[in-house]
């Protein structure tokens, strides 16, 4: 018993270190990738096209990676391979200046990396359950990694070049892949044997059908569609900040603020979810996003963006924890990885295909301010779907029956 507890604690801390490195890699490059495109002469429309290519590629491959993760015998080895390829693809991207080569690398990278986050979440959930903890206690280390690297990367870029961010991304992804060699989480349900008989995987048709037959999953999908359609334009945040006079270093610190707040907020989000459930936590997450967008809509300045990021730290913590549990609690047995990939990559990618060129064009035509107005509307609609379709609907039905 003691040995099992010790193993669970070891896996839990290794997954926390993994999240520190994995999100540190994203924090080193994500806040600056659009600046990299702009510095190479790409327009908002061309950036939108790159995002569309990424979305198409990820949309096609995400269910395949999710399915493999749920049913392959060694899911961690698969995750390690995709992390390494993801790191190399982004490094080669940093060496390009031609739009065509960027597009090819973006498409390849999206194809191989679309399953990384769902697979990471699946491993984190297993480690957290084995160690007697919750997902938020793992995810908070990702926030710490993002906070450290976004600030550090901004300072390094000011003294060197944008390529430095891609080098950091390469090193940290390879480090994350290396950490997984020492992680030994239990096999997911779909790979266990019941009475000596290995259980067949749930048919993909049934997984898709669960998206429709489960009313709460349908309402959640409508909420996410509202956000993904109307809030797509906030990806131009770093470019907007530069237009307002912010330097690369200041942009790095602006991205750090939210991540610093996420660190303690992940634990608080875990507590809220344990007491009130994933539905309520998800709702207040969307309300927090509304408040964050309001700061930019009311007064669009660099200072307002720091406030926006601070509130977003609260929002993302609530949303990340509740998003994962809301889906896993309602997923078919043993198919949590597939469901997470469908929601977070495939469906999001489908909408990004439609909206990325539109957002890029709107950025060129009307500027970034109105994109934040659209985002505010999107989060308001999302909160409405969760409030009236998920939380209040069962209460109204019970009241009608009595």
Short mmCIF file of C-alpha atoms in Angstrom, two decimals:
data_model
loop_
_atom_site.label_atom_id
_atom_site.label_comp_id
_atom_site.label_asym_id
_atom_site.label_seq_id
_atom_site.Cartn_x
_atom_site.Cartn_y
_atom_site.Cartn_z
CA UNK A 1 0.00 0.00 0.00
CA UNK A 2 2.80 2.37 0.98
CA UNK A 3 4.73 1.48 -2.21
CA UNK A 4 1.63 2.27 -4.32
CA UNK A 5 1.19 5.63 -2.58
CA UNK A 6 4.89 6.41 -3.12
CA UNK A 7 4.58 5.53 -6.83
CA UNK A 8 1.47 7.68 -7.15
CA UNK A 9 3.21 10.64 -5.52
CA UNK A 10 6.24 10.21 -7.81
CA UNK A 11 4.10 10.12 -10.96
CA UNK A 12 2.13 13.14 -9.79
CA UNK A 13 5.25 15.26 -9.31
CA UNK A 14 6.76 14.08 -12.57
CA UNK A 15 3.58 15.12 -14.42
CA UNK A 16 3.79 18.51 -12.68
CA UNK A 17 7.35 18.91 -13.97
CA UNK A 18 6.17 17.76 -17.39
CA UNK A 19 3.50 20.48 -17.42
CA UNK A 20 6.09 23.03 -16.25
CA UNK A 21 8.25 22.23 -19.29
CA UNK A 22 5.41 21.68 -21.80
CA UNK A 23 3.59 24.93 -21.03
CA UNK A 24 6.90 26.71 -20.62
CA UNK A 25 7.60 25.80 -24.24
CA UNK A 26 4.28 27.28 -25.35
CA UNK A 27 4.82 30.37 -23.20
CA UNK A 28 8.17 30.99 -24.85
CA UNK A 29 6.74 31.23 -28.38
CA UNK A 30 2.93 31.59 -28.44
CA UNK A 31 2.78 35.26 -27.36
CA UNK A 32 5.23 36.16 -30.14
CA UNK A 33 4.33 33.93 -33.09
CA UNK A 34 2.10 36.54 -34.76
CA UNK A 35 4.88 39.11 -34.32
CA UNK A 36 7.18 36.64 -36.10
CA UNK A 37 4.74 36.52 -39.02
CA UNK A 38 4.35 40.31 -39.15
CA UNK A 39 8.12 40.83 -38.98
CA UNK A 40 8.40 38.55 -42.00
CA UNK A 41 5.99 40.77 -43.94
CA UNK A 42 2.76 38.75 -43.62
CA UNK A 43 -0.57 40.60 -43.58
CA UNK A 44 -3.47 39.86 -41.26
CA UNK A 45 -5.17 37.96 -44.08
CA UNK A 46 -2.09 35.79 -44.67
CA UNK A 47 -1.84 35.07 -40.95
CA UNK A 48 -5.49 34.06 -41.07
CA UNK A 49 -4.72 31.66 -43.93
CA UNK A 50 -1.92 30.05 -41.89
CA UNK A 51 -4.33 29.62 -38.98
CA UNK A 52 -6.84 28.03 -41.36
CA UNK A 53 -4.25 25.56 -42.67
CA UNK A 54 -3.37 24.69 -39.08
CA UNK A 55 -7.04 24.23 -38.21
CA UNK A 56 -7.75 21.95 -41.21
CA UNK A 57 -4.75 19.76 -40.49
CA UNK A 58 -5.47 19.56 -36.76
CA UNK A 59 -9.18 18.92 -37.35
CA UNK A 60 -8.40 15.88 -39.50
CA UNK A 61 -5.72 14.39 -37.27
CA UNK A 62 -7.02 15.10 -33.74
CA UNK A 63 -9.62 12.28 -33.61
CA UNK A 64 -6.99 9.87 -34.94
CA UNK A 65 -4.51 10.84 -32.22
CA UNK A 66 -7.23 10.76 -29.57
CA UNK A 67 -8.33 7.31 -30.73
CA UNK A 68 -4.73 6.05 -30.69
CA UNK A 69 -4.15 7.51 -27.22
CA UNK A 70 -7.23 5.76 -25.85
CA UNK A 71 -6.43 2.35 -27.35
CA UNK A 72 -2.66 2.05 -27.96
CA UNK A 73 -0.64 -0.04 -25.48
CA UNK A 74 1.99 2.66 -24.84
CA UNK A 75 0.31 6.09 -25.03
CA UNK A 76 3.24 7.87 -23.37
CA UNK A 77 5.63 6.73 -26.13
CA UNK A 78 3.22 8.16 -28.70
CA UNK A 79 3.10 11.44 -26.76
CA UNK A 80 6.90 11.60 -26.62
CA UNK A 81 7.20 11.13 -30.38
CA UNK A 82 4.70 13.89 -31.15
CA UNK A 83 6.41 16.27 -28.72
CA UNK A 84 9.76 15.75 -30.45
CA UNK A 85 8.31 16.23 -33.95
CA UNK A 86 6.39 19.31 -32.77
CA UNK A 87 9.61 20.83 -31.42
CA UNK A 88 11.53 20.22 -34.66
CA UNK A 89 8.73 21.53 -36.90
CA UNK A 90 8.52 24.83 -35.00
CA UNK A 91 12.30 25.25 -35.04
CA UNK A 92 12.37 24.80 -38.84
CA UNK A 93 9.49 27.31 -39.06
CA UNK A 94 11.70 29.91 -37.38
CA UNK A 95 14.21 29.55 -40.22
CA UNK A 96 11.69 30.41 -42.94
CA UNK A 97 10.78 33.73 -44.53
CA UNK A 98 8.64 32.54 -47.47
CA UNK A 99 4.90 32.16 -46.96
CA UNK A 100 4.72 28.83 -48.84
CA UNK A 101 7.32 27.09 -46.65
CA UNK A 102 5.67 28.49 -43.53
CA UNK A 103 2.33 27.10 -44.68
CA UNK A 104 3.80 23.63 -45.29
CA UNK A 105 5.46 23.52 -41.85
CA UNK A 106 2.38 24.87 -40.10
CA UNK A 107 0.22 22.19 -41.72
CA UNK A 108 2.68 19.41 -40.83
CA UNK A 109 3.09 20.66 -37.27
CA UNK A 110 -0.67 20.89 -36.71
CA UNK A 111 -1.13 17.34 -38.01
CA UNK A 112 1.35 15.79 -35.60
CA UNK A 113 0.74 18.05 -32.57
CA UNK A 114 -3.07 18.18 -32.44
CA UNK A 115 -3.22 15.27 -30.03
CA UNK A 116 -0.59 16.51 -27.58
CA UNK A 117 -2.84 18.50 -25.27
CA UNK A 118 -5.62 15.87 -24.98
CA UNK A 119 -3.01 13.14 -24.42
CA UNK A 120 -1.29 15.30 -21.79
CA UNK A 121 -4.62 15.89 -20.05
CA UNK A 122 -5.34 12.15 -20.04
CA UNK A 123 -1.95 11.41 -18.43
CA UNK A 124 -2.41 14.24 -15.91
CA UNK A 125 -5.86 12.94 -14.91
CA UNK A 126 -4.45 9.43 -14.37
CA UNK A 127 -1.52 10.74 -12.31
CA UNK A 128 -3.79 13.02 -10.26
CA UNK A 129 -6.25 10.21 -9.51
CA UNK A 130 -3.43 7.83 -8.56
CA UNK A 131 -1.84 10.48 -6.32
CA UNK A 132 -5.11 11.45 -4.61
CA UNK A 133 -5.15 14.92 -6.18
CA UNK A 134 -7.11 16.83 -8.82
CA UNK A 135 -6.22 18.00 -12.32
CA UNK A 136 -5.81 21.63 -11.20
CA UNK A 137 -2.86 20.70 -8.96
CA UNK A 138 -1.05 19.50 -12.11
CA UNK A 139 -2.25 22.20 -14.50
CA UNK A 140 -1.10 24.99 -12.16
CA UNK A 141 2.51 24.00 -12.90
CA UNK A 142 1.80 24.62 -16.54
CA UNK A 143 0.79 28.15 -15.61
CA UNK A 144 4.06 28.56 -13.73
CA UNK A 145 6.01 27.40 -16.79
CA UNK A 146 4.10 29.81 -19.04
CA UNK A 147 4.65 32.71 -16.60
CA UNK A 148 8.38 32.13 -16.34
CA UNK A 149 9.06 31.58 -20.01
CA UNK A 150 6.80 34.27 -21.52
CA UNK A 151 8.57 36.94 -19.43
CA UNK A 152 12.03 35.46 -19.98
CA UNK A 153 11.44 34.95 -23.69
CA UNK A 154 10.30 38.57 -24.14
CA UNK A 155 13.50 39.84 -22.50
CA UNK A 156 15.71 37.50 -24.54
CA UNK A 157 13.97 38.49 -27.81
CA UNK A 158 14.66 42.17 -27.09
CA UNK A 159 18.37 41.38 -26.81
CA UNK A 160 18.61 38.82 -29.63
CA UNK A 161 15.84 37.98 -32.11
CA UNK A 162 12.48 36.23 -32.37
CA UNK A 163 14.26 33.00 -33.34
CA UNK A 164 15.36 32.66 -29.68
CA UNK A 165 11.77 31.92 -28.70
CA UNK A 166 11.65 28.98 -31.13
CA UNK A 167 14.93 27.61 -29.78
CA UNK A 168 13.49 27.69 -26.24
CA UNK A 169 10.39 25.92 -27.57
CA UNK A 170 12.59 23.17 -29.05
CA UNK A 171 14.60 22.61 -25.85
CA UNK A 172 11.62 22.60 -23.48
CA UNK A 173 9.53 20.24 -25.62
CA UNK A 174 12.41 17.77 -25.75
CA UNK A 175 12.79 18.12 -21.96
CA UNK A 176 9.07 17.40 -21.51
CA UNK A 177 9.38 14.30 -23.70
CA UNK A 178 12.36 13.14 -21.62
CA UNK A 179 10.47 13.50 -18.31
CA UNK A 180 7.84 11.05 -19.56
CA UNK A 181 10.43 8.22 -19.52
CA UNK A 182 10.08 8.15 -15.71
CA UNK A 183 6.27 8.41 -15.59
CA UNK A 184 4.42 5.14 -15.00
CA UNK A 185 0.72 5.90 -14.73
CA UNK A 186 -1.85 3.08 -14.79
CA UNK A 187 -3.40 2.07 -18.10
CA UNK A 188 -6.66 3.83 -19.01
CA UNK A 189 -9.94 1.94 -18.72
CA UNK A 190 -10.12 1.08 -22.42
CA UNK A 191 -6.94 -0.98 -22.17
CA UNK A 192 -7.79 -2.94 -19.02
CA UNK A 193 -9.04 -6.49 -18.96
CA UNK A 194 -12.26 -7.50 -17.26
CA UNK A 195 -12.31 -11.14 -16.14
CA UNK A 196 -9.30 -11.81 -18.35
CA UNK A 197 -10.96 -10.52 -21.51
CA UNK A 198 -9.66 -7.38 -23.19
CA UNK A 199 -12.53 -5.00 -23.86
CA UNK A 200 -13.00 -3.82 -27.47
CA UNK A 201 -12.81 -0.05 -28.10
CA UNK A 202 -16.06 1.89 -28.17
CA UNK A 203 -17.15 2.38 -31.81
CA UNK A 204 -16.34 5.84 -33.13
CA UNK A 205 -19.97 6.18 -34.24
CA UNK A 206 -21.07 5.89 -30.62
CA UNK A 207 -18.53 8.51 -29.54
CA UNK A 208 -19.91 10.98 -32.11
CA UNK A 209 -23.50 10.06 -31.20
CA UNK A 210 -22.85 10.97 -27.57
CA UNK A 211 -22.20 14.55 -28.69
CA UNK A 212 -25.82 14.73 -29.87
CA UNK A 213 -27.79 12.53 -27.50
CA UNK A 214 -26.36 14.14 -24.34
CA UNK A 215 -28.15 17.48 -23.93
CA UNK A 216 -25.49 18.92 -21.61
CA UNK A 217 -22.71 18.11 -24.09
CA UNK A 218 -24.78 19.70 -26.86
CA UNK A 219 -25.30 22.91 -24.87
CA UNK A 220 -21.61 22.96 -24.02
CA UNK A 221 -20.81 22.57 -27.71
CA UNK A 222 -23.07 25.53 -28.56
CA UNK A 223 -21.28 27.59 -25.90
CA UNK A 224 -17.90 26.73 -27.37
CA UNK A 225 -19.09 27.46 -30.91
CA UNK A 226 -20.12 30.95 -29.75
CA UNK A 227 -16.64 31.55 -28.36
CA UNK A 228 -14.68 29.99 -31.20
CA UNK A 229 -16.64 31.92 -33.83
CA UNK A 230 -16.78 35.35 -32.20
CA UNK A 231 -13.59 35.39 -30.11
CA UNK A 232 -11.22 34.12 -32.79
CA UNK A 233 -9.81 37.61 -33.38
CA UNK A 234 -8.21 37.96 -29.94
CA UNK A 235 -5.26 35.98 -31.37
CA UNK A 236 -3.99 39.32 -32.70
CA UNK A 237 -3.36 40.52 -29.12
CA UNK A 238 0.41 40.91 -29.45
CA UNK A 239 0.05 42.88 -32.70
CA UNK A 240 -2.60 45.12 -31.08
CA UNK A 241 -0.30 45.73 -28.12
CA UNK A 242 2.54 46.68 -30.42
CA UNK A 243 0.21 49.14 -32.17
CA UNK A 244 -0.50 50.65 -28.74
CA UNK A 245 3.25 51.15 -28.19
CA UNK A 246 4.23 48.06 -26.17
CA UNK A 247 7.69 46.52 -26.67
CA UNK A 248 8.38 42.78 -26.95
CA UNK A 249 9.57 42.78 -23.33
CA UNK A 250 6.37 44.44 -22.13
CA UNK A 251 4.29 41.97 -24.16
CA UNK A 252 6.15 39.14 -22.42
CA UNK A 253 5.39 40.62 -18.99
CA UNK A 254 1.76 41.14 -19.99
CA UNK A 255 1.47 37.43 -20.77
CA UNK A 256 3.18 36.60 -17.47
CA UNK A 257 0.60 38.39 -15.30
CA UNK A 258 -2.22 36.00 -16.13
CA UNK A 259 -0.05 32.92 -15.74
CA UNK A 260 1.15 34.06 -12.28
CA UNK A 261 -2.47 34.43 -11.17
CA UNK A 262 -3.33 31.02 -12.64
CA UNK A 263 -0.87 29.29 -10.29
CA UNK A 264 -2.93 29.70 -7.08
CA UNK A 265 -6.22 29.96 -8.99
CA UNK A 266 -5.90 26.40 -10.33
CA UNK A 267 -6.03 25.07 -6.77
CA UNK A 268 -8.96 27.35 -5.92
CA UNK A 269 -10.74 26.18 -9.09
CA UNK A 270 -10.27 22.59 -7.94
CA UNK A 271 -11.93 23.46 -4.62
CA UNK A 272 -14.81 25.27 -6.30
CA UNK A 273 -15.37 22.33 -8.63
CA UNK A 274 -15.33 19.80 -5.80
CA UNK A 275 -17.94 21.80 -3.90
CA UNK A 276 -20.12 23.11 -6.75
CA UNK A 277 -19.36 20.81 -9.68
CA UNK A 278 -18.02 21.35 -13.19
CA UNK A 279 -21.21 23.07 -14.44
CA UNK A 280 -21.05 25.97 -11.99
CA UNK A 281 -17.26 26.32 -12.34
CA UNK A 282 -17.62 26.48 -16.12
CA UNK A 283 -20.30 29.18 -15.84
CA UNK A 284 -18.26 31.52 -13.65
CA UNK A 285 -15.31 30.91 -15.98
CA UNK A 286 -17.32 32.30 -18.91
CA UNK A 287 -18.54 35.22 -16.77
CA UNK A 288 -14.91 36.01 -15.94
CA UNK A 289 -14.00 36.01 -19.64
CA UNK A 290 -16.84 38.50 -20.21
CA UNK A 291 -15.39 40.77 -17.54
CA UNK A 292 -11.88 40.52 -19.06
CA UNK A 293 -13.09 41.50 -22.56
CA UNK A 294 -15.07 44.38 -21.06
CA UNK A 295 -11.81 45.94 -19.82
CA UNK A 296 -10.56 46.26 -23.43
CA UNK A 297 -13.91 47.31 -24.87
CA UNK A 298 -14.35 50.09 -22.30
CA UNK A 299 -10.78 51.45 -22.34
CA UNK A 300 -8.32 49.96 -24.89
CA UNK A 301 -4.86 50.81 -23.51
CA UNK A 302 -1.73 48.88 -22.57
CA UNK A 303 -2.73 49.17 -18.89
CA UNK A 304 -6.15 47.71 -19.72
CA UNK A 305 -4.45 44.75 -21.35
CA UNK A 306 -2.62 44.03 -18.11
CA UNK A 307 -5.99 44.06 -16.33
CA UNK A 308 -7.41 41.89 -19.12
CA UNK A 309 -4.63 39.35 -18.61
CA UNK A 310 -5.04 39.38 -14.83
CA UNK A 311 -8.76 38.59 -15.09
CA UNK A 312 -7.99 36.04 -17.81
CA UNK A 313 -5.77 34.25 -15.30
CA UNK A 314 -8.85 33.66 -13.17
CA UNK A 315 -10.99 32.81 -16.21
CA UNK A 316 -8.59 30.29 -17.71
CA UNK A 317 -8.10 28.51 -14.38
CA UNK A 318 -11.83 28.03 -13.90
CA UNK A 319 -12.34 27.09 -17.54
CA UNK A 320 -9.40 24.67 -17.87
CA UNK A 321 -10.32 22.61 -14.82
CA UNK A 322 -14.06 22.52 -15.51
CA UNK A 323 -13.64 21.93 -19.28
CA UNK A 324 -11.63 18.77 -18.69
CA UNK A 325 -13.90 17.30 -16.02
CA UNK A 326 -17.14 18.34 -17.74
CA UNK A 327 -16.18 16.29 -20.82
CA UNK A 328 -14.57 13.34 -19.02
CA UNK A 329 -17.61 12.94 -16.72
CA UNK A 330 -19.88 12.58 -19.78
CA UNK A 331 -17.58 10.71 -22.19
CA UNK A 332 -18.24 7.05 -23.16
CA UNK A 333 -16.23 4.64 -21.02
CA UNK A 334 -12.54 4.70 -21.88
CA UNK A 335 -12.89 7.38 -24.58
CA UNK A 336 -12.04 10.53 -22.63
CA UNK A 337 -8.97 11.22 -24.79
CA UNK A 338 -11.00 10.96 -27.98
CA UNK A 339 -13.72 13.26 -26.60
CA UNK A 340 -11.19 15.82 -25.41
CA UNK A 341 -9.56 15.80 -28.86
CA UNK A 342 -12.94 16.20 -30.59
CA UNK A 343 -13.90 19.20 -28.47
CA UNK A 344 -10.57 20.95 -28.07
CA UNK A 345 -9.09 20.36 -31.52
CA UNK A 346 -11.43 18.93 -34.17
CA UNK A 347 -14.55 21.03 -33.64
CA UNK A 348 -12.46 24.07 -32.74
CA UNK A 349 -10.42 23.49 -35.89
CA UNK A 350 -13.50 23.27 -38.08
CA UNK A 351 -14.70 26.64 -36.86
CA UNK A 352 -11.21 28.11 -37.10
CA UNK A 353 -11.16 27.12 -40.78
CA UNK A 354 -14.15 29.39 -41.28
CA UNK A 355 -13.26 32.20 -38.90
CA UNK A 356 -9.45 32.63 -39.15
CA UNK A 357 -9.55 34.21 -42.64
CA UNK A 358 -12.56 36.28 -41.60
CA UNK A 359 -10.82 37.51 -38.44
CA UNK A 360 -7.67 38.29 -40.40
CA UNK A 361 -9.67 40.24 -42.94
CA UNK A 362 -11.57 42.10 -40.23
CA UNK A 363 -8.26 42.95 -38.55
CA UNK A 364 -7.05 44.51 -41.81
CA UNK A 365 -10.34 46.34 -42.47
CA UNK A 366 -11.61 47.60 -39.10
CA UNK A 367 -8.70 47.06 -36.72
CA UNK A 368 -8.40 44.89 -33.59
CA UNK A 369 -10.73 46.85 -31.25
CA UNK A 370 -13.96 45.51 -32.77
CA UNK A 371 -12.62 41.97 -32.56
CA UNK A 372 -12.74 42.33 -28.76
CA UNK A 373 -16.32 43.59 -28.96
CA UNK A 374 -17.15 40.42 -30.91
CA UNK A 375 -15.35 38.33 -28.27
CA UNK A 376 -17.44 39.91 -25.51
CA UNK A 377 -20.63 38.93 -27.35
CA UNK A 378 -19.30 35.38 -27.83
CA UNK A 379 -18.55 34.84 -24.14
CA UNK A 380 -21.93 36.32 -23.19
CA UNK A 381 -23.71 33.81 -25.43
CA UNK A 382 -21.58 30.97 -24.03
CA UNK A 383 -22.50 31.87 -20.46
CA UNK A 384 -26.17 31.94 -21.51
CA UNK A 385 -26.02 28.42 -23.00
CA UNK A 386 -24.47 27.01 -19.81
CA UNK A 387 -26.81 28.91 -17.47
CA UNK A 388 -30.09 28.21 -19.25
CA UNK A 389 -29.29 24.97 -21.07
CA UNK A 390 -27.23 23.10 -18.47
CA UNK A 391 -27.84 24.54 -15.00
CA UNK A 392 -31.39 25.92 -15.00
CA UNK A 393 -33.02 23.52 -17.48
CA UNK A 394 -32.96 20.44 -15.16
CA UNK A 395 -34.33 22.57 -12.31
CA UNK A 396 -37.19 23.84 -14.45
CA UNK A 397 -38.01 20.28 -15.55
CA UNK A 398 -38.01 19.00 -11.95
CA UNK A 399 -40.22 21.92 -10.90
CA UNK A 400 -42.67 21.11 -13.72
CA UNK A 401 -42.80 17.44 -12.72
CA UNK A 402 -43.62 18.30 -9.11
#
